[in-house]
């Protein structure tokens, strides 16, 4: 049996269970706070890390979640166009309020409120990917198709490699 998960990781596991997906949150001793650290801890490529970046729509103040390949820089202009208003990178307290999780652990699902979500098209070319699971030590493995189902997100070309 795997060890007991902490509260935040458990909340993500419960969201995965509620979605009817057989996905398992794992807590690792090494940090998974950044895409590079997560890839090193897991033993996968940085491109396989599905990083969760929260933005704030400038006019409405609504949160926007972009789940992108860890190898990609996000083109904020593309995201703004999709959202229909200007966006800015969210501050850490905004991220925590909007999602219920701290930066470095923001998962693609199980948020404090529904969040408009976009999924980087580059992730769809991969067989398996890894996402954060609530804390900077927790992750889970999934397929790109499972990611789109889980998030209800819109697939878009939001990434610029490099
Ligand atoms: N656990 C890994 C993936 S498994 C993870 O969460 N990586 S991440 O890239 O999705 O999360 C870190 C992201 O949070 C960074 O890419 C960055 O966009 C954002 N971030 C980091 N520090 C700050 C900050 N001070 N303010 C706003 N956003 C930040």
mmCIF file of C-alpha atoms and ligand atoms in Angstrom:
data_model
loop_
_atom_site.group_PDB
_atom_site.id
_atom_site.type_symbol
_atom_site.label_atom_id
_atom_site.label_comp_id
_atom_site.label_asym_id
_atom_site.label_seq_id
_atom_site.Cartn_x
_atom_site.Cartn_y
_atom_site.Cartn_z
ATOM 1 C CA UNK A 1 0.000 0.000 0.000
ATOM 2 C CA UNK A 2 1.271 3.471 -0.765
ATOM 3 C CA UNK A 3 1.715 5.788 2.216
ATOM 4 C CA UNK A 4 -1.090 8.056 3.305
ATOM 5 C CA UNK A 5 -1.404 11.249 1.280
ATOM 6 C CA UNK A 6 -1.395 14.696 2.857
ATOM 7 C CA UNK A 7 -4.583 16.778 2.817
ATOM 8 C CA UNK A 8 -3.966 18.661 -0.459
ATOM 9 C CA UNK A 9 -2.779 15.594 -2.364
ATOM 10 C CA UNK A 10 -5.751 13.645 -1.009
ATOM 11 C CA UNK A 11 -8.139 16.311 -2.350
ATOM 12 C CA UNK A 12 -6.655 15.792 -5.808
ATOM 13 C CA UNK A 13 -6.930 12.007 -5.490
ATOM 14 C CA UNK A 14 -10.591 12.442 -4.567
ATOM 15 C CA UNK A 15 -11.182 14.641 -7.629
ATOM 16 C CA UNK A 16 -9.584 11.960 -9.830
ATOM 17 C CA UNK A 17 -11.738 9.291 -8.220
ATOM 18 C CA UNK A 18 -14.865 11.427 -8.690
ATOM 19 C CA UNK A 19 -14.023 11.767 -12.389
ATOM 20 C CA UNK A 20 -14.031 7.974 -12.617
ATOM 21 C CA UNK A 21 -10.419 7.815 -13.767
ATOM 22 C CA UNK A 22 -8.088 5.194 -12.359
ATOM 23 C CA UNK A 23 -5.238 7.561 -11.693
ATOM 24 C CA UNK A 24 -2.988 7.496 -8.639
ATOM 25 C CA UNK A 25 -1.404 10.452 -6.878
ATOM 26 C CA UNK A 26 2.124 9.742 -5.684
ATOM 27 C CA UNK A 27 4.103 11.777 -3.198
ATOM 28 C CA UNK A 28 7.838 11.866 -3.869
ATOM 29 C CA UNK A 29 10.617 12.696 -1.424
ATOM 30 C CA UNK A 30 12.276 15.032 -3.946
ATOM 31 C CA UNK A 31 10.767 18.399 -4.870
ATOM 32 C CA UNK A 32 8.422 18.526 -7.859
ATOM 33 C CA UNK A 33 7.887 22.282 -7.473
ATOM 34 C CA UNK A 34 9.088 23.224 -10.951
ATOM 35 C CA UNK A 35 8.788 21.375 -14.238
ATOM 36 C CA UNK A 36 12.552 20.698 -14.226
ATOM 37 C CA UNK A 37 12.526 19.389 -10.656
ATOM 38 C CA UNK A 38 9.454 17.266 -11.342
ATOM 39 C CA UNK A 39 11.041 15.730 -14.450
ATOM 40 C CA UNK A 40 14.221 14.918 -12.507
ATOM 41 C CA UNK A 41 12.274 13.408 -9.594
ATOM 42 C CA UNK A 42 10.034 11.325 -11.877
ATOM 43 C CA UNK A 43 12.643 10.387 -14.485
ATOM 44 C CA UNK A 44 10.704 11.758 -17.458
ATOM 45 C CA UNK A 45 11.375 14.582 -19.896
ATOM 46 C CA UNK A 46 10.536 18.189 -19.049
ATOM 47 C CA UNK A 47 8.191 18.166 -22.067
ATOM 48 C CA UNK A 48 6.141 15.436 -20.326
ATOM 49 C CA UNK A 49 5.414 17.693 -17.360
ATOM 50 C CA UNK A 50 1.978 19.282 -17.634
ATOM 51 C CA UNK A 51 2.633 22.552 -15.842
ATOM 52 C CA UNK A 52 -0.303 24.569 -14.518
ATOM 53 C CA UNK A 53 0.007 28.308 -14.992
ATOM 54 C CA UNK A 54 -2.690 30.560 -13.572
ATOM 55 C CA UNK A 55 -3.468 33.917 -15.143
ATOM 56 C CA UNK A 56 -5.889 36.647 -14.108
ATOM 57 C CA UNK A 57 -8.102 38.249 -16.718
ATOM 58 C CA UNK A 58 -7.429 41.958 -16.250
ATOM 59 C CA UNK A 59 -10.957 43.282 -16.771
ATOM 60 C CA UNK A 60 -13.157 40.628 -15.170
ATOM 61 C CA UNK A 61 -10.622 39.406 -12.611
ATOM 62 C CA UNK A 62 -11.497 35.820 -13.555
ATOM 63 C CA UNK A 63 -8.846 33.135 -13.164
ATOM 64 C CA UNK A 64 -7.643 31.349 -16.285
ATOM 65 C CA UNK A 65 -5.671 28.112 -16.138
ATOM 66 C CA UNK A 66 -3.249 27.104 -18.866
ATOM 67 C CA UNK A 67 -1.845 23.588 -18.749
ATOM 68 C CA UNK A 68 1.249 23.521 -20.883
ATOM 69 C CA UNK A 69 4.162 21.276 -21.694
ATOM 70 C CA UNK A 70 7.024 21.986 -19.339
ATOM 71 C CA UNK A 71 9.204 22.541 -22.404
ATOM 72 C CA UNK A 72 7.054 25.430 -23.599
ATOM 73 C CA UNK A 73 6.908 29.089 -22.853
ATOM 74 C CA UNK A 74 3.300 30.267 -22.902
ATOM 75 C CA UNK A 75 2.384 32.861 -25.482
ATOM 76 C CA UNK A 76 0.264 35.198 -23.357
ATOM 77 C CA UNK A 77 -0.997 37.024 -26.448
ATOM 78 C CA UNK A 78 -2.563 33.812 -27.723
ATOM 79 C CA UNK A 79 -4.194 33.154 -24.345
ATOM 80 C CA UNK A 80 -5.527 36.727 -24.160
ATOM 81 C CA UNK A 81 -7.076 36.326 -27.575
ATOM 82 C CA UNK A 82 -8.745 33.063 -26.550
ATOM 83 C CA UNK A 83 -10.053 34.627 -23.349
ATOM 84 C CA UNK A 84 -11.184 37.803 -25.069
ATOM 85 C CA UNK A 85 -9.499 40.174 -22.656
ATOM 86 C CA UNK A 86 -6.064 41.073 -21.427
ATOM 87 C CA UNK A 87 -4.452 38.702 -18.966
ATOM 88 C CA UNK A 88 -1.707 38.970 -16.404
ATOM 89 C CA UNK A 89 0.279 36.345 -14.520
ATOM 90 C CA UNK A 90 -1.498 35.657 -11.236
ATOM 91 C CA UNK A 91 0.099 36.565 -7.924
ATOM 92 C CA UNK A 92 0.679 33.694 -5.487
ATOM 93 C CA UNK A 93 -2.238 34.663 -3.193
ATOM 94 C CA UNK A 94 -4.593 34.867 -6.188
ATOM 95 C CA UNK A 95 -3.458 31.394 -7.280
ATOM 96 C CA UNK A 96 -4.163 29.978 -3.837
ATOM 97 C CA UNK A 97 -7.589 31.601 -3.575
ATOM 98 C CA UNK A 98 -8.692 30.669 -7.085
ATOM 99 C CA UNK A 99 -7.463 27.089 -7.055
ATOM 100 C CA UNK A 100 -7.117 26.171 -3.392
ATOM 101 C CA UNK A 101 -3.476 25.159 -3.973
ATOM 102 C CA UNK A 102 -0.050 26.791 -3.760
ATOM 103 C CA UNK A 103 2.203 27.507 -6.728
ATOM 104 C CA UNK A 104 4.285 24.453 -7.541
ATOM 105 C CA UNK A 105 1.419 22.136 -6.638
ATOM 106 C CA UNK A 106 -1.491 23.494 -8.682
ATOM 107 C CA UNK A 107 -3.253 20.480 -10.185
ATOM 108 C CA UNK A 108 -5.306 20.407 -13.392
ATOM 109 C CA UNK A 109 -8.475 19.465 -11.483
ATOM 110 C CA UNK A 110 -10.085 19.589 -8.047
ATOM 111 C CA UNK A 111 -9.979 23.369 -7.753
ATOM 112 C CA UNK A 112 -11.835 25.529 -5.238
ATOM 113 C CA UNK A 113 -14.039 26.742 -8.106
ATOM 114 C CA UNK A 114 -14.475 25.876 -11.783
ATOM 115 C CA UNK A 115 -11.717 27.588 -13.783
ATOM 116 C CA UNK A 116 -11.675 28.231 -17.509
ATOM 117 C CA UNK A 117 -8.903 25.981 -18.781
ATOM 118 C CA UNK A 118 -6.790 25.707 -21.892
ATOM 119 C CA UNK A 119 -4.630 22.687 -22.715
ATOM 120 C CA UNK A 120 -1.438 23.069 -24.730
ATOM 121 C CA UNK A 121 -1.814 21.189 -28.025
ATOM 122 C CA UNK A 122 1.821 20.024 -27.809
ATOM 123 C CA UNK A 123 0.878 17.767 -24.861
ATOM 124 C CA UNK A 124 -1.419 15.750 -27.121
ATOM 125 C CA UNK A 125 1.519 14.328 -29.072
ATOM 126 C CA UNK A 126 2.875 12.544 -25.987
ATOM 127 C CA UNK A 127 1.987 9.041 -24.777
ATOM 128 C CA UNK A 128 2.030 9.873 -21.103
ATOM 129 C CA UNK A 129 2.420 13.029 -19.098
ATOM 130 C CA UNK A 130 2.681 14.008 -15.433
ATOM 131 C CA UNK A 131 0.777 16.721 -13.583
ATOM 132 C CA UNK A 132 1.029 18.315 -10.161
ATOM 133 C CA UNK A 133 -1.232 16.867 -7.483
ATOM 134 C CA UNK A 134 -1.745 19.564 -4.893
ATOM 135 C CA UNK A 135 1.686 19.997 -3.307
ATOM 136 C CA UNK A 136 5.272 20.567 -4.516
ATOM 137 C CA UNK A 137 5.952 16.872 -3.823
ATOM 138 C CA UNK A 138 2.888 15.241 -5.369
ATOM 139 C CA UNK A 139 2.263 14.245 -8.979
ATOM 140 C CA UNK A 140 0.208 11.822 -11.028
ATOM 141 C CA UNK A 141 0.656 10.204 -14.417
ATOM 142 C CA UNK A 142 -2.021 10.399 -17.083
ATOM 143 C CA UNK A 143 -2.568 10.489 -20.829
ATOM 144 C CA UNK A 144 -3.236 13.694 -22.739
ATOM 145 C CA UNK A 145 -6.758 12.438 -23.504
ATOM 146 C CA UNK A 146 -7.395 11.954 -19.791
ATOM 147 C CA UNK A 147 -6.147 15.493 -19.205
ATOM 148 C CA UNK A 148 -8.668 16.986 -21.601
ATOM 149 C CA UNK A 149 -11.498 14.918 -20.097
ATOM 150 C CA UNK A 150 -10.467 15.796 -16.563
ATOM 151 C CA UNK A 151 -10.234 19.526 -17.185
ATOM 152 C CA UNK A 152 -12.956 20.022 -19.771
ATOM 153 C CA UNK A 153 -10.332 22.329 -21.210
ATOM 154 C CA UNK A 154 -10.046 23.748 -24.686
ATOM 155 C CA UNK A 155 -7.066 22.430 -26.627
ATOM 156 C CA UNK A 156 -5.120 25.324 -28.117
ATOM 157 C CA UNK A 157 -1.678 26.151 -29.451
ATOM 158 C CA UNK A 158 -0.633 28.243 -26.457
ATOM 159 C CA UNK A 159 3.000 27.206 -26.381
ATOM 160 C CA UNK A 160 6.144 28.518 -27.931
ATOM 161 C CA UNK A 161 9.004 26.069 -27.552
ATOM 162 C CA UNK A 162 12.079 27.361 -25.841
HETATM 163 N N1 LIG B 1 4.723 20.804 -9.740
HETATM 164 C C1 LIG B 1 5.153 21.299 -11.032
HETATM 165 C C2 LIG B 1 4.681 20.469 -12.191
HETATM 166 S S1 LIG B 1 4.501 18.757 -11.870
HETATM 167 C C3 LIG B 1 4.619 22.646 -11.198
HETATM 168 O O1 LIG B 1 3.633 23.036 -10.589
HETATM 169 N N2 LIG B 1 5.259 23.372 -12.129
HETATM 170 S S2 LIG B 1 4.610 24.652 -12.737
HETATM 171 O O2 LIG B 1 5.519 25.135 -13.728
HETATM 172 O O3 LIG B 1 3.278 24.391 -13.140
HETATM 173 O O4 LIG B 1 4.474 25.647 -11.534
HETATM 174 C C4 LIG B 1 5.292 26.615 -11.340
HETATM 175 C C5 LIG B 1 4.722 27.782 -12.129
HETATM 176 O O5 LIG B 1 4.176 28.694 -11.225
HETATM 177 C C6 LIG B 1 5.792 28.522 -12.891
HETATM 178 O O6 LIG B 1 5.927 28.037 -14.205
HETATM 179 C C7 LIG B 1 5.289 29.929 -12.891
HETATM 180 O O7 LIG B 1 4.510 30.218 -14.012
HETATM 181 C C8 LIG B 1 4.401 29.976 -11.700
HETATM 182 N N3 LIG B 1 5.045 30.784 -10.667
HETATM 183 C C9 LIG B 1 6.161 30.497 -9.987
HETATM 184 N N4 LIG B 1 6.441 31.481 -9.133
HETATM 185 C C10 LIG B 1 5.471 32.407 -9.272
HETATM 186 C C11 LIG B 1 5.198 33.666 -8.668
HETATM 187 N N5 LIG B 1 5.973 34.195 -7.726
HETATM 188 N N6 LIG B 1 4.097 34.316 -9.054
HETATM 189 C C12 LIG B 1 3.292 33.816 -9.987
HETATM 190 N N7 LIG B 1 3.506 32.648 -10.596
HETATM 191 C C13 LIG B 1 4.590 31.958 -10.254
#
